[in-house]
Amino acid sequence: LGHALGLQHEQSRPDRDSYVTINWENIVEDDKPKFTRNNMDTFGLAYDYQSLMHFEEKAFSKNGQPTVVPKSAGVKIGQREKPSQLDVQRISQMYKCGA
């Protein structure tokens, strides 16, 4: 759903290295391009650990070890239940509508 609305993966933000560590050695080789940073518009919004578009901690792991690790202790990533509040704000700004 997020891709259809034009959202990109949160851990692909240009500023992601301030918020998460990518463990390249744990990622399946063919899936490494999914973890590259993109020159995407963040709309001035904070990094969203709760984003529907954030990979889970062991996404595309080749060895069961974490591939994406939050730099803030106790933060959970990879929820898939519903868009976060910041997801909704981002969509609203992308399409210039009120939300």
Short mmCIF file of N, CA and C in Angstrom, two decimals, residues 9-78:
data_model
loop_
_atom_site.label_atom_id
_atom_site.label_comp_id
_atom_site.label_asym_id
_atom_site.label_seq_id
_atom_site.Cartn_x
_atom_site.Cartn_y
_atom_site.Cartn_z
N HIS A 9 10.89 3.44 1.49
CA HIS A 9 11.26 2.82 2.75
C HIS A 9 11.98 3.81 3.65
N GLU A 10 11.58 3.85 4.90
CA GLU A 10 12.11 4.83 5.86
C GLU A 10 13.62 4.70 6.02
N GLN A 11 14.13 3.48 6.06
CA GLN A 11 15.56 3.29 6.26
C GLN A 11 16.36 3.64 5.01
N SER A 12 15.69 4.10 3.95
CA SER A 12 16.38 4.56 2.74
C SER A 12 16.55 6.08 2.72
N ARG A 13 16.09 6.75 3.77
CA ARG A 13 16.23 8.21 3.83
C ARG A 13 17.70 8.61 3.76
N PRO A 14 17.99 9.80 3.24
CA PRO A 14 19.39 10.23 3.16
C PRO A 14 20.04 10.42 4.53
N ASP A 15 19.23 10.66 5.57
CA ASP A 15 19.76 10.89 6.93
C ASP A 15 19.67 9.65 7.82
N ARG A 16 19.40 8.51 7.25
CA ARG A 16 19.15 7.30 8.04
C ARG A 16 20.30 6.89 8.94
N ASP A 17 21.55 7.19 8.54
CA ASP A 17 22.69 6.74 9.34
C ASP A 17 22.74 7.39 10.72
N SER A 18 21.98 8.45 10.91
CA SER A 18 21.88 9.07 12.24
C SER A 18 20.92 8.31 13.15
N TYR A 19 20.11 7.42 12.57
CA TYR A 19 19.04 6.76 13.32
C TYR A 19 19.15 5.25 13.38
N VAL A 20 19.73 4.64 12.36
CA VAL A 20 19.88 3.18 12.32
C VAL A 20 21.26 2.80 11.80
N THR A 21 21.68 1.60 12.17
CA THR A 21 22.90 1.02 11.62
C THR A 21 22.49 -0.10 10.67
N ILE A 22 23.04 -0.09 9.48
CA ILE A 22 22.79 -1.16 8.52
C ILE A 22 23.96 -2.14 8.62
N ASN A 23 23.66 -3.39 8.93
CA ASN A 23 24.68 -4.43 9.04
C ASN A 23 24.79 -5.14 7.69
N TRP A 24 25.57 -4.56 6.80
CA TRP A 24 25.69 -5.05 5.43
C TRP A 24 26.13 -6.51 5.36
N GLU A 25 26.96 -6.92 6.31
CA GLU A 25 27.48 -8.29 6.28
C GLU A 25 26.39 -9.34 6.54
N ASN A 26 25.24 -8.92 7.06
CA ASN A 26 24.15 -9.86 7.36
C ASN A 26 23.09 -9.91 6.26
N ILE A 27 23.21 -9.07 5.24
CA ILE A 27 22.18 -8.96 4.21
C ILE A 27 22.47 -9.90 3.04
N VAL A 28 21.43 -10.57 2.57
CA VAL A 28 21.54 -11.40 1.37
C VAL A 28 22.06 -10.52 0.24
N GLU A 29 23.07 -10.99 -0.46
CA GLU A 29 23.77 -10.19 -1.48
C GLU A 29 22.81 -9.55 -2.49
N ASP A 30 21.88 -10.32 -3.03
CA ASP A 30 20.96 -9.79 -4.04
C ASP A 30 19.98 -8.76 -3.49
N ASP A 31 19.84 -8.71 -2.17
CA ASP A 31 18.90 -7.77 -1.54
C ASP A 31 19.58 -6.49 -1.05
N LYS A 32 20.88 -6.39 -1.15
CA LYS A 32 21.59 -5.20 -0.67
C LYS A 32 21.10 -3.89 -1.30
N PRO A 33 20.73 -3.87 -2.59
CA PRO A 33 20.22 -2.61 -3.16
C PRO A 33 18.98 -2.07 -2.45
N LYS A 34 18.23 -2.92 -1.77
CA LYS A 34 17.04 -2.47 -1.05
C LYS A 34 17.39 -1.62 0.16
N PHE A 35 18.67 -1.60 0.54
CA PHE A 35 19.12 -0.88 1.73
C PHE A 35 19.90 0.39 1.40
N THR A 36 20.01 0.74 0.13
CA THR A 36 20.76 1.94 -0.22
C THR A 36 19.96 3.19 0.15
N ARG A 37 20.69 4.26 0.44
CA ARG A 37 20.04 5.54 0.74
C ARG A 37 19.58 6.17 -0.57
N ASN A 38 18.44 6.83 -0.50
CA ASN A 38 17.88 7.52 -1.66
C ASN A 38 17.81 9.01 -1.39
N ASN A 39 17.89 9.78 -2.44
CA ASN A 39 17.73 11.22 -2.33
C ASN A 39 16.23 11.52 -2.37
N MET A 40 15.55 11.24 -1.26
CA MET A 40 14.10 11.41 -1.19
C MET A 40 13.75 12.61 -0.33
N ASP A 41 12.60 13.18 -0.59
CA ASP A 41 12.12 14.32 0.19
C ASP A 41 11.57 13.81 1.52
N THR A 42 12.13 14.30 2.61
CA THR A 42 11.65 13.90 3.94
C THR A 42 10.55 14.83 4.44
N PHE A 43 10.25 15.87 3.66
CA PHE A 43 9.21 16.85 4.00
C PHE A 43 9.44 17.48 5.37
N GLY A 44 10.68 17.46 5.83
CA GLY A 44 11.00 18.06 7.12
C GLY A 44 10.48 17.27 8.31
N LEU A 45 10.04 16.05 8.07
CA LEU A 45 9.48 15.22 9.14
C LEU A 45 10.59 14.40 9.80
N ALA A 46 10.38 14.10 11.07
CA ALA A 46 11.34 13.31 11.84
C ALA A 46 11.46 11.90 11.28
N TYR A 47 12.57 11.25 11.58
CA TYR A 47 12.75 9.85 11.21
C TYR A 47 11.67 9.05 11.92
N ASP A 48 11.03 8.15 11.21
CA ASP A 48 9.86 7.44 11.74
C ASP A 48 10.13 5.95 11.93
N TYR A 49 10.54 5.59 13.13
CA TYR A 49 10.77 4.17 13.44
C TYR A 49 9.48 3.36 13.32
N GLN A 50 8.34 4.01 13.50
CA GLN A 50 7.04 3.32 13.48
C GLN A 50 6.41 3.26 12.10
N SER A 51 7.10 3.78 11.09
CA SER A 51 6.55 3.81 9.74
C SER A 51 6.18 2.42 9.24
N LEU A 52 5.08 2.38 8.54
CA LEU A 52 4.66 1.16 7.87
C LEU A 52 5.71 0.73 6.84
N MET A 53 6.52 1.69 6.42
CA MET A 53 7.52 1.47 5.38
C MET A 53 8.92 1.16 5.94
N HIS A 54 9.03 0.93 7.23
CA HIS A 54 10.34 0.63 7.82
C HIS A 54 10.56 -0.88 7.84
N PHE A 55 11.70 -1.32 7.34
CA PHE A 55 12.03 -2.75 7.40
C PHE A 55 12.11 -3.20 8.85
N GLU A 56 11.79 -4.47 9.07
CA GLU A 56 11.98 -5.06 10.39
C GLU A 56 13.46 -5.32 10.63
N GLU A 57 13.81 -5.61 11.86
CA GLU A 57 15.21 -5.72 12.27
C GLU A 57 16.00 -6.78 11.50
N LYS A 58 15.37 -7.87 11.12
CA LYS A 58 16.09 -8.95 10.43
C LYS A 58 15.67 -9.10 8.97
N ALA A 59 15.18 -8.02 8.37
CA ALA A 59 14.74 -8.06 6.98
C ALA A 59 15.88 -8.48 6.06
N PHE A 60 15.62 -9.46 5.20
CA PHE A 60 16.56 -9.93 4.19
C PHE A 60 17.88 -10.43 4.79
N SER A 61 17.81 -10.97 6.00
CA SER A 61 19.01 -11.50 6.66
C SER A 61 19.40 -12.84 6.05
N LYS A 62 20.68 -13.02 5.83
CA LYS A 62 21.17 -14.29 5.29
C LYS A 62 21.57 -15.26 6.39
N ASN A 63 21.61 -14.76 7.64
CA ASN A 63 22.10 -15.60 8.73
C ASN A 63 21.27 -15.49 10.02
N GLY A 64 20.10 -14.86 9.93
CA GLY A 64 19.25 -14.71 11.11
C GLY A 64 19.66 -13.59 12.04
N GLN A 65 20.71 -12.88 11.68
CA GLN A 65 21.20 -11.75 12.49
C GLN A 65 20.57 -10.45 11.99
N PRO A 66 20.51 -9.43 12.84
CA PRO A 66 19.89 -8.16 12.45
C PRO A 66 20.57 -7.49 11.26
N THR A 67 19.75 -6.91 10.40
CA THR A 67 20.25 -6.14 9.26
C THR A 67 20.06 -4.64 9.48
N VAL A 68 19.04 -4.28 10.25
CA VAL A 68 18.76 -2.87 10.56
C VAL A 68 18.63 -2.76 12.08
N VAL A 69 19.47 -1.93 12.69
CA VAL A 69 19.46 -1.79 14.15
C VAL A 69 19.27 -0.33 14.53
N PRO A 70 18.19 -0.02 15.26
CA PRO A 70 17.99 1.37 15.71
C PRO A 70 19.11 1.82 16.64
N LYS A 71 19.51 3.07 16.50
CA LYS A 71 20.54 3.63 17.38
C LYS A 71 19.96 4.05 18.72
N SER A 72 18.64 4.20 18.80
CA SER A 72 17.97 4.53 20.06
C SER A 72 17.56 3.23 20.74
N ALA A 73 17.96 3.07 21.98
CA ALA A 73 17.66 1.85 22.73
C ALA A 73 16.15 1.69 22.94
N GLY A 74 15.69 0.46 22.84
CA GLY A 74 14.30 0.14 23.11
C GLY A 74 13.32 0.46 22.00
N VAL A 75 13.81 0.93 20.87
CA VAL A 75 12.93 1.27 19.75
C VAL A 75 12.62 0.02 18.94
N LYS A 76 11.34 -0.17 18.61
CA LYS A 76 10.93 -1.29 17.76
C LYS A 76 10.71 -0.77 16.35
N ILE A 77 11.08 -1.58 15.38
CA ILE A 77 10.88 -1.22 13.98
C ILE A 77 10.18 -2.36 13.25
N GLY A 78 9.58 -2.03 12.11
CA GLY A 78 8.99 -3.06 11.26
C GLY A 78 7.54 -3.39 11.55
#
